[in-house]
mmCIF file with all atom_site columns, C-alpha atoms and ligand atoms in Angstrom:
data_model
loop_
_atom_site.group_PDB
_atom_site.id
_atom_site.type_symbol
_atom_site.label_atom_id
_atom_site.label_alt_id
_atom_site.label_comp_id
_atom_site.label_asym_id
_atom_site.label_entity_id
_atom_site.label_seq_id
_atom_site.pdbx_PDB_ins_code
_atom_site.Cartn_x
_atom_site.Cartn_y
_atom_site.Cartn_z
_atom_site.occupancy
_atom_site.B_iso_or_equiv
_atom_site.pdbx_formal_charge
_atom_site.auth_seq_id
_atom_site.auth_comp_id
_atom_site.auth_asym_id
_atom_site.auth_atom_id
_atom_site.pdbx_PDB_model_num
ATOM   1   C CA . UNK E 1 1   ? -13.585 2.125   3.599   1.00 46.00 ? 20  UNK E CA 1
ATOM   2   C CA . UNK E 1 2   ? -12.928 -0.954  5.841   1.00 43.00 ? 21  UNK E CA 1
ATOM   3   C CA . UNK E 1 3   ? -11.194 0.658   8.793   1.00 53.00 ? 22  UNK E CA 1
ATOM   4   C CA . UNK E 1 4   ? -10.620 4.404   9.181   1.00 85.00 ? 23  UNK E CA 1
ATOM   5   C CA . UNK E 1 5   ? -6.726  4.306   9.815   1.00 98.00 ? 24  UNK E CA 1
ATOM   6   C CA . UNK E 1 6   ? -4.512  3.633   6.791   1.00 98.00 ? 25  UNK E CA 1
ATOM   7   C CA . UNK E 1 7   ? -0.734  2.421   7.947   1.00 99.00 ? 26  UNK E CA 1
ATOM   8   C CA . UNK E 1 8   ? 2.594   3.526   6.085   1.00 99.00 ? 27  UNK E CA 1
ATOM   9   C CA . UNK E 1 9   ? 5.598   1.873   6.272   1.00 99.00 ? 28  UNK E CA 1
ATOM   10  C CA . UNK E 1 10  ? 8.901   2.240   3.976   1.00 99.00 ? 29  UNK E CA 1
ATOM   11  C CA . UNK E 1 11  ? 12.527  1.230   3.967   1.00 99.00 ? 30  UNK E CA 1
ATOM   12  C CA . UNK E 1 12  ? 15.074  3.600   3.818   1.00 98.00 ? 31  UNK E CA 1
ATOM   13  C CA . UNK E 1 13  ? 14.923  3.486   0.150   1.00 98.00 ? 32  UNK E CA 1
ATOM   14  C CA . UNK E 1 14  ? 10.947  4.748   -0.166  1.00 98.00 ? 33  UNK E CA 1
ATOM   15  C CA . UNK E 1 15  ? 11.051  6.750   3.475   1.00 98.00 ? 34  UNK E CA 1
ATOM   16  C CA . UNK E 1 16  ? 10.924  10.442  1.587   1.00 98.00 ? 35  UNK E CA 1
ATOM   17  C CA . UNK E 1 17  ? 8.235   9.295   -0.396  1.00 98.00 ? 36  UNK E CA 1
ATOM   18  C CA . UNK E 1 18  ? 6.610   7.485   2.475   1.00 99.00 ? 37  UNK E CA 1
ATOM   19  C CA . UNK E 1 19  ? 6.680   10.804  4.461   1.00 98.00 ? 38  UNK E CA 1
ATOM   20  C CA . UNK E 1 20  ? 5.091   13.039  1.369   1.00 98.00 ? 39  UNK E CA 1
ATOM   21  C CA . UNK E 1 21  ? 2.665   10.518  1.106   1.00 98.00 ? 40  UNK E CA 1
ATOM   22  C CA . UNK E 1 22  ? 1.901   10.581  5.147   1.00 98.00 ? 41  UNK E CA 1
ATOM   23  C CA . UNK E 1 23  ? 1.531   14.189  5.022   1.00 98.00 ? 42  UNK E CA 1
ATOM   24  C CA . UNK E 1 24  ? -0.967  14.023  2.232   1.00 98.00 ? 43  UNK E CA 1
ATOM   25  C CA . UNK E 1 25  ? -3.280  11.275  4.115   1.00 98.00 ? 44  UNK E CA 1
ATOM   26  C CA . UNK E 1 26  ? -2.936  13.902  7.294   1.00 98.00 ? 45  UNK E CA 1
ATOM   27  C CA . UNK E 1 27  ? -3.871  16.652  5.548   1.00 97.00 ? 46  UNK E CA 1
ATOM   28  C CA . UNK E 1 28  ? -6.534  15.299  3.813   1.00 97.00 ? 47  UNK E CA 1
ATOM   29  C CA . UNK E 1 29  ? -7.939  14.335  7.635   1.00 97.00 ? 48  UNK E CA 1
ATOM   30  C CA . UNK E 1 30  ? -7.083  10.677  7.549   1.00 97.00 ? 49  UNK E CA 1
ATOM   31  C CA . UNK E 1 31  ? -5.834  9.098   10.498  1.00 98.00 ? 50  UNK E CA 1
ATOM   32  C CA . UNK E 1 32  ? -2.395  7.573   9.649   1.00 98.00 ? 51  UNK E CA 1
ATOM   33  C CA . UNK E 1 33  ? -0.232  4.854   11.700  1.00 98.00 ? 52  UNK E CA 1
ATOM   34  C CA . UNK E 1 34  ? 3.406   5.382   10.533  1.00 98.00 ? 53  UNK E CA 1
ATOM   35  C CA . UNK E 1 35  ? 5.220   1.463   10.920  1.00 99.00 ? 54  UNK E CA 1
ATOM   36  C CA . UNK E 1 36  ? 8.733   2.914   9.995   1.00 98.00 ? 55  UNK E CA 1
ATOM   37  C CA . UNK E 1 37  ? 11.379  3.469   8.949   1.00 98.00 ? 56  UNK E CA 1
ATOM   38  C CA . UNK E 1 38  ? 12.407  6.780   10.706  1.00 98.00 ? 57  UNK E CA 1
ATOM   39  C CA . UNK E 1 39  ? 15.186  7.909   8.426   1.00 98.00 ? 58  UNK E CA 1
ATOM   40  C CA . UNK E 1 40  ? 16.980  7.288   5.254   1.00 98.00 ? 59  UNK E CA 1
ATOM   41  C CA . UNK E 1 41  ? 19.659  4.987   7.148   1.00 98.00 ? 60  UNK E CA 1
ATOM   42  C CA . UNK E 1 42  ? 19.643  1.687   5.679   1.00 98.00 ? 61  UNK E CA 1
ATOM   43  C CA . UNK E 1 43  ? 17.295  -0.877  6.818   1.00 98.00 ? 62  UNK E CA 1
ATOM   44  C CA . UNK E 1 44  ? 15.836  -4.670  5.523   1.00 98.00 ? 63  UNK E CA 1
ATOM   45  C CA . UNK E 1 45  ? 12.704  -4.204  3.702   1.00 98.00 ? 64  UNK E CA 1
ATOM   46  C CA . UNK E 1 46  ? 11.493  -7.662  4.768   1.00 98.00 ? 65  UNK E CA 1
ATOM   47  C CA . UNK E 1 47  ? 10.721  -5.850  8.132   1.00 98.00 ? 66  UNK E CA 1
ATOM   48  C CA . UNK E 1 48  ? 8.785   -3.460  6.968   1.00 99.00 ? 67  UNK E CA 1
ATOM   49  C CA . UNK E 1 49  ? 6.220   -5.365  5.122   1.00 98.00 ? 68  UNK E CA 1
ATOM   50  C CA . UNK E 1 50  ? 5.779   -7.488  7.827   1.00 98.00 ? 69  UNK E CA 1
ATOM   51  C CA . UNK E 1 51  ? 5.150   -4.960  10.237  1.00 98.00 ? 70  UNK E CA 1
ATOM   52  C CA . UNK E 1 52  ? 2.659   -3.589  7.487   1.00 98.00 ? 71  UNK E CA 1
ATOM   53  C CA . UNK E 1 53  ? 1.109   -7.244  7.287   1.00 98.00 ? 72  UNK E CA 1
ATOM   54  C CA . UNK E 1 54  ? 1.001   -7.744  11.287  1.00 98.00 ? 73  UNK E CA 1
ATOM   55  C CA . UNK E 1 55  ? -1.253  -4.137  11.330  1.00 98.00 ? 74  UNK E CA 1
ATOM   56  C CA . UNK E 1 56  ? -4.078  -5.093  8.505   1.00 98.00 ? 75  UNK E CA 1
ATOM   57  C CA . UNK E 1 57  ? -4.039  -8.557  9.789   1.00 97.00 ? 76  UNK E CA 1
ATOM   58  C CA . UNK E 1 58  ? -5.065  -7.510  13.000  1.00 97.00 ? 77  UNK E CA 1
ATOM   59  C CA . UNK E 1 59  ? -7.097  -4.854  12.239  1.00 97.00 ? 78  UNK E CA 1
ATOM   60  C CA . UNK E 1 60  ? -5.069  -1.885  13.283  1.00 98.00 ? 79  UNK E CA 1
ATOM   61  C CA . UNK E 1 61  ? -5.553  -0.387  10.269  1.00 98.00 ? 80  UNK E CA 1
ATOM   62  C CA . UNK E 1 62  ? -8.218  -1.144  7.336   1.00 98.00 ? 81  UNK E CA 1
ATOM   63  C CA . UNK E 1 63  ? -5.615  0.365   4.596   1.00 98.00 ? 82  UNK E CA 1
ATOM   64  C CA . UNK E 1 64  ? -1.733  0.457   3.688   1.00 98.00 ? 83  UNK E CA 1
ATOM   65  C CA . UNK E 1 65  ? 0.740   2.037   2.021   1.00 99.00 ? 84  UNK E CA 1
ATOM   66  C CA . UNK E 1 66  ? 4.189   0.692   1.454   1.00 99.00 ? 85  UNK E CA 1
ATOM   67  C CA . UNK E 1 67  ? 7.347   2.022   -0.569  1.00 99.00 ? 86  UNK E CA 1
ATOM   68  C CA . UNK E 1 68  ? 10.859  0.479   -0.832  1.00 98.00 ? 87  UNK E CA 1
ATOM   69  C CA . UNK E 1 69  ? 13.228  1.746   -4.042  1.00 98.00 ? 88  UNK E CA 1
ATOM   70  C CA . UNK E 1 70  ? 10.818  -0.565  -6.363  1.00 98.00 ? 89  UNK E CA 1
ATOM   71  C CA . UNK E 1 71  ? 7.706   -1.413  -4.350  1.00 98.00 ? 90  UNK E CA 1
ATOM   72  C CA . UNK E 1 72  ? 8.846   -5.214  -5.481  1.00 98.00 ? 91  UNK E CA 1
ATOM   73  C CA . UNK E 1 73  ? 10.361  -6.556  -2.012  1.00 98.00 ? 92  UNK E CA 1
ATOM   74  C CA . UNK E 1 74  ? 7.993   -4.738  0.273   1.00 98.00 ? 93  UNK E CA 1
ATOM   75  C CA . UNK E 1 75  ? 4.921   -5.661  -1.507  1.00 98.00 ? 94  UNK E CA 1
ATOM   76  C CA . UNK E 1 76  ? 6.345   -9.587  -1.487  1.00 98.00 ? 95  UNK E CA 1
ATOM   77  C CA . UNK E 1 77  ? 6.671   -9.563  2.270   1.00 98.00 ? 96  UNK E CA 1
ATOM   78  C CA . UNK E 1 78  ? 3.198   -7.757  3.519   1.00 98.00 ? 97  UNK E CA 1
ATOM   79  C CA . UNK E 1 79  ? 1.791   -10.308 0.757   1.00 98.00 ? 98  UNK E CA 1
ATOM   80  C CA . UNK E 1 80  ? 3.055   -13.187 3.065   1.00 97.00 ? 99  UNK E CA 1
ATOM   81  C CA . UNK E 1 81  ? 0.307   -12.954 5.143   1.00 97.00 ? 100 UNK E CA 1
ATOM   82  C CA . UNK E 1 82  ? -3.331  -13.985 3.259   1.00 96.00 ? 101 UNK E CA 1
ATOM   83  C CA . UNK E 1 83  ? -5.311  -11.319 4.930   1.00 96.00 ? 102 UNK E CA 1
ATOM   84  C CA . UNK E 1 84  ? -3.115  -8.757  2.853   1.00 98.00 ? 103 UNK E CA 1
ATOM   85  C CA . UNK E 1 85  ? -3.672  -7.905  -0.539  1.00 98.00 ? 104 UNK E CA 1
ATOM   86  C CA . UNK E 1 86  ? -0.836  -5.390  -1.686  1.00 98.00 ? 105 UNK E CA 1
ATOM   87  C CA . UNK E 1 87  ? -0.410  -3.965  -5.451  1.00 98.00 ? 106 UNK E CA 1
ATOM   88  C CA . UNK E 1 88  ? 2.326   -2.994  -6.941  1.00 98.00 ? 107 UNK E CA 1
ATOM   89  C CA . UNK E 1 89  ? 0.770   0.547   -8.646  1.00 98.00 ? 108 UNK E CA 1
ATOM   90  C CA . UNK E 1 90  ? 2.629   1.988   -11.110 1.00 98.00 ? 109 UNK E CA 1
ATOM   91  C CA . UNK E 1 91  ? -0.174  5.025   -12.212 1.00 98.00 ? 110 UNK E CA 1
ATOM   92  C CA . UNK E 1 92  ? -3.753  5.783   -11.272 1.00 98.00 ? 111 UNK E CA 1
ATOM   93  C CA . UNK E 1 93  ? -5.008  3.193   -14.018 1.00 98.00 ? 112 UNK E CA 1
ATOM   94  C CA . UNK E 1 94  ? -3.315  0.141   -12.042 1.00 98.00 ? 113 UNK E CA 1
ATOM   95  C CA . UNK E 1 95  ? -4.470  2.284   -8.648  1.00 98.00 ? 114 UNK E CA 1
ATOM   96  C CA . UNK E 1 96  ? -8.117  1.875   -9.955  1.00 98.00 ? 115 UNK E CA 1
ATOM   97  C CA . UNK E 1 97  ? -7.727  -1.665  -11.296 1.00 98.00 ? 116 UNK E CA 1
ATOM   98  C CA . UNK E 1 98  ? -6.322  -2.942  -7.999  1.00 98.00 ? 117 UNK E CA 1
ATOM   99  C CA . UNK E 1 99  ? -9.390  -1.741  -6.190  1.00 98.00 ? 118 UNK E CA 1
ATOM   100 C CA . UNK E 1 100 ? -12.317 -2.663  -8.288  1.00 98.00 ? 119 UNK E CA 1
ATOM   101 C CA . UNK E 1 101 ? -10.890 -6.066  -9.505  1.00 98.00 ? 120 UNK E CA 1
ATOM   102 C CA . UNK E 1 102 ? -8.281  -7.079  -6.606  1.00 98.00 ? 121 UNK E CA 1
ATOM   103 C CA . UNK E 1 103 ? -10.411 -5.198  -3.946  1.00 98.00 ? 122 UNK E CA 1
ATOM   104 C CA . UNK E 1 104 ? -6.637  -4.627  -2.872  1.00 98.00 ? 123 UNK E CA 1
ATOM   105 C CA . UNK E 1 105 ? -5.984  -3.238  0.842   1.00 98.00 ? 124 UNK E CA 1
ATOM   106 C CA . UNK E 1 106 ? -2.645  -2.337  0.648   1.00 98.00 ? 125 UNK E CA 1
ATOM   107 C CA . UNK E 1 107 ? -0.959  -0.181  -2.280  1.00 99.00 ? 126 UNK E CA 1
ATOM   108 C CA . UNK E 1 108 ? 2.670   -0.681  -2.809  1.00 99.00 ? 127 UNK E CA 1
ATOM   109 C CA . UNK E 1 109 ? 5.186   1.831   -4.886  1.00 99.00 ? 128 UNK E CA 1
ATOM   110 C CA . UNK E 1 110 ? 8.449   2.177   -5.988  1.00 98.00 ? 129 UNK E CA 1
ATOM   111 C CA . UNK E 1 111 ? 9.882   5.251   -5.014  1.00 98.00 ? 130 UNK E CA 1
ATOM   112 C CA . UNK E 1 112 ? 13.053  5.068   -7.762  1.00 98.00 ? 131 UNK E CA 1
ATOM   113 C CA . UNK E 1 113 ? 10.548  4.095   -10.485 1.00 98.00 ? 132 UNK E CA 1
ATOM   114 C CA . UNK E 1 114 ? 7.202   6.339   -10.123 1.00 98.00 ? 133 UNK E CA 1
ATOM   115 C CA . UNK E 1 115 ? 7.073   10.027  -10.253 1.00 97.00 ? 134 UNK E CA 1
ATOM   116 C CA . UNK E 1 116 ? 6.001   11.763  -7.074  1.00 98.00 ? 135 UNK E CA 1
ATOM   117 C CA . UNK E 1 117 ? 3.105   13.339  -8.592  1.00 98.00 ? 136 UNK E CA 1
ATOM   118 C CA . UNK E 1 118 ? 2.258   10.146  -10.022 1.00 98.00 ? 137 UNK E CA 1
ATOM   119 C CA . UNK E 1 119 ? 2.354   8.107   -6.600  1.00 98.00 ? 138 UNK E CA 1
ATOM   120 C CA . UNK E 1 120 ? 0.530   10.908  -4.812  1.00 98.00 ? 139 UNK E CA 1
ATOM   121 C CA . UNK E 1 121 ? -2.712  10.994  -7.708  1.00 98.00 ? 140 UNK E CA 1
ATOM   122 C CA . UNK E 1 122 ? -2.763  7.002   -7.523  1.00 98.00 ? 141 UNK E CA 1
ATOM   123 C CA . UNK E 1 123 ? -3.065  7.109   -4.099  1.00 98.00 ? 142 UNK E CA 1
ATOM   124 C CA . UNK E 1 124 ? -5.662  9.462   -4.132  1.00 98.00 ? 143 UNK E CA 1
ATOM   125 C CA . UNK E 1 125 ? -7.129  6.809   -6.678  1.00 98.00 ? 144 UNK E CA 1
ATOM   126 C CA . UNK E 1 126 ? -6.722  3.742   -4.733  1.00 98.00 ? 145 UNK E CA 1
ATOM   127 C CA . UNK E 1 127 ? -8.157  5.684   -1.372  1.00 98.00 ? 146 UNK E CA 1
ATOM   128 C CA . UNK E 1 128 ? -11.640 6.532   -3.344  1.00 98.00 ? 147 UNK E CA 1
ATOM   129 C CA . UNK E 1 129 ? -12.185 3.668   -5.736  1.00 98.00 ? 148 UNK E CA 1
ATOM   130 C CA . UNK E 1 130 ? -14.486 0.848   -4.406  1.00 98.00 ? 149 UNK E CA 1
ATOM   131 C CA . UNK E 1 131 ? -14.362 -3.424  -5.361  1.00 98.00 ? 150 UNK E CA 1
ATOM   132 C CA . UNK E 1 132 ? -16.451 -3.534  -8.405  1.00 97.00 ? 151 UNK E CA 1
ATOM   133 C CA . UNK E 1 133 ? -17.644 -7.163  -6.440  1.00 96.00 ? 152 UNK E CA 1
ATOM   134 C CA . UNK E 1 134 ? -19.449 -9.488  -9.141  1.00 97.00 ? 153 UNK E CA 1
ATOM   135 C CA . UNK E 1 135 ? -17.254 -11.849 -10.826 1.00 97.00 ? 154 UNK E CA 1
ATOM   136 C CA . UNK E 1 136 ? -14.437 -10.822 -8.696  1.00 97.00 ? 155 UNK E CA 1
ATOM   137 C CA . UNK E 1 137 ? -15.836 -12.004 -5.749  1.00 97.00 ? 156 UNK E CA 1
ATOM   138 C CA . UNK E 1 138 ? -15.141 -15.337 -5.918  1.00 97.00 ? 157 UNK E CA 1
ATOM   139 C CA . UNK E 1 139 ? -11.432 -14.633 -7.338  1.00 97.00 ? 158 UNK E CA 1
ATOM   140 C CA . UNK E 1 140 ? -10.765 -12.435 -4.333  1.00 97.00 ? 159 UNK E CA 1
ATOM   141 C CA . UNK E 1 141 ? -11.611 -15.210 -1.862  1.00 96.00 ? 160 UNK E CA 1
ATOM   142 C CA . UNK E 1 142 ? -9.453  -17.457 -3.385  1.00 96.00 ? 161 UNK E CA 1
ATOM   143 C CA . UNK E 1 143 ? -6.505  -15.217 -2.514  1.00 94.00 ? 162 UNK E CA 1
ATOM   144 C CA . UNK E 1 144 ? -7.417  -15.857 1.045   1.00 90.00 ? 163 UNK E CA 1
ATOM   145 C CA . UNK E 1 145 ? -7.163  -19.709 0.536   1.00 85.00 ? 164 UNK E CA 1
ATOM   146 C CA . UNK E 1 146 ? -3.990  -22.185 1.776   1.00 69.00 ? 165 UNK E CA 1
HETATM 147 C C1 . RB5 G 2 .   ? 17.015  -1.202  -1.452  1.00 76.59 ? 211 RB5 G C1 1
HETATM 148 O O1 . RB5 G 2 .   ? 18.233  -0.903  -2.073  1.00 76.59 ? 211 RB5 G O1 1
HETATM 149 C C2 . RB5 G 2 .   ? 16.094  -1.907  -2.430  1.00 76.59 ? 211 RB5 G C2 1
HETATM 150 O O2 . RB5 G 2 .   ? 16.584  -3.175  -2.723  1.00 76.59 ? 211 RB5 G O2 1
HETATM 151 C C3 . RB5 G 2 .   ? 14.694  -1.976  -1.865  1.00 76.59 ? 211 RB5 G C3 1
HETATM 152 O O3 . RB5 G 2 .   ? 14.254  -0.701  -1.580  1.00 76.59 ? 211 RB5 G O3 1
HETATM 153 C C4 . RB5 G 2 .   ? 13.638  -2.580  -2.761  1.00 76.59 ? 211 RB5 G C4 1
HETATM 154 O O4 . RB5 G 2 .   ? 13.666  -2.003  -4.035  1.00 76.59 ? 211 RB5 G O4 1
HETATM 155 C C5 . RB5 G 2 .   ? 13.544  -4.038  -2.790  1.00 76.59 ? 211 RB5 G C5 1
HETATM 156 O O5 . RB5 G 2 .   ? 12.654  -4.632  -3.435  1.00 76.59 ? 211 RB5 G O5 1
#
């Protein structure tokens, strides 16, 4: 995996989701930078998945995950910056998809729209599923583009 740390960052809307989903990566032995929020107090979104963008684009961390109440907003705003490469996973089919077509670096859900045990088995998914490369190549670097 590019990078050892993965980053998490929510809004107030995906921050108990955000946490369960912390505590997973730390128990499984990953080393996990947590971008926010702190509480359930509401906050902008936009913020979030900025802060989210600002650590894979500089290499702080080599993974993300992101939740706000539909994954929609938070996903848009890490996906600002071209080095970032956030899905919107909605089950561990679109978790593996994501990685071997999208090589995606970031995985974005919605915490009022997937189940917890859902969210927790496609990030499990998205963590051990490797860019299938090939054909994709060359659509992945167009991402990147202006
Ligand atoms: C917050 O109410 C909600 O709008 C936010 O979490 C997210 O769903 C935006 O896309």
């Amino acid at each position: 995996m590019a990078g050892a740390t993965i980053a998490v960052a929510s809004d107030h809307a995906g921050f108990d989701l955000k946490e369960l989903l912390k505590r997973d990566l730390q128990q499984a032995g990953h080393d996990v930078l947590d971008l926010g929020t702190n509480s359930t107090e509401s906050v902008d979104y936009p913020d979030f998945g900025k802060a989210m963008a600002d650590a894979i684009g500089t290499g702080k961390a080599g993974r993300g995950v992101l939740v706000c109440g539909t994954g929609i907003g938070i996903s848009i705003a890490a996906n600002r910056n071209p080095k970032v490469r956030a899905a919107l996973v909605h089950d561990v089919t679109s978790a593996r998809l994501s990685r071997e077509h999208n090589d995606a670096n970031v995985v974005a859900f919605g915490s009022r729209l997937i189940g917890t045990e859902a969210a927790r088995e496609a990030l499990k998914v998205f963590l051990a599923t490797k860019f299938e490369g090939g054909r994709h190549i060359g659509r992945v670097a167009k991402l990147s583009k202006d």
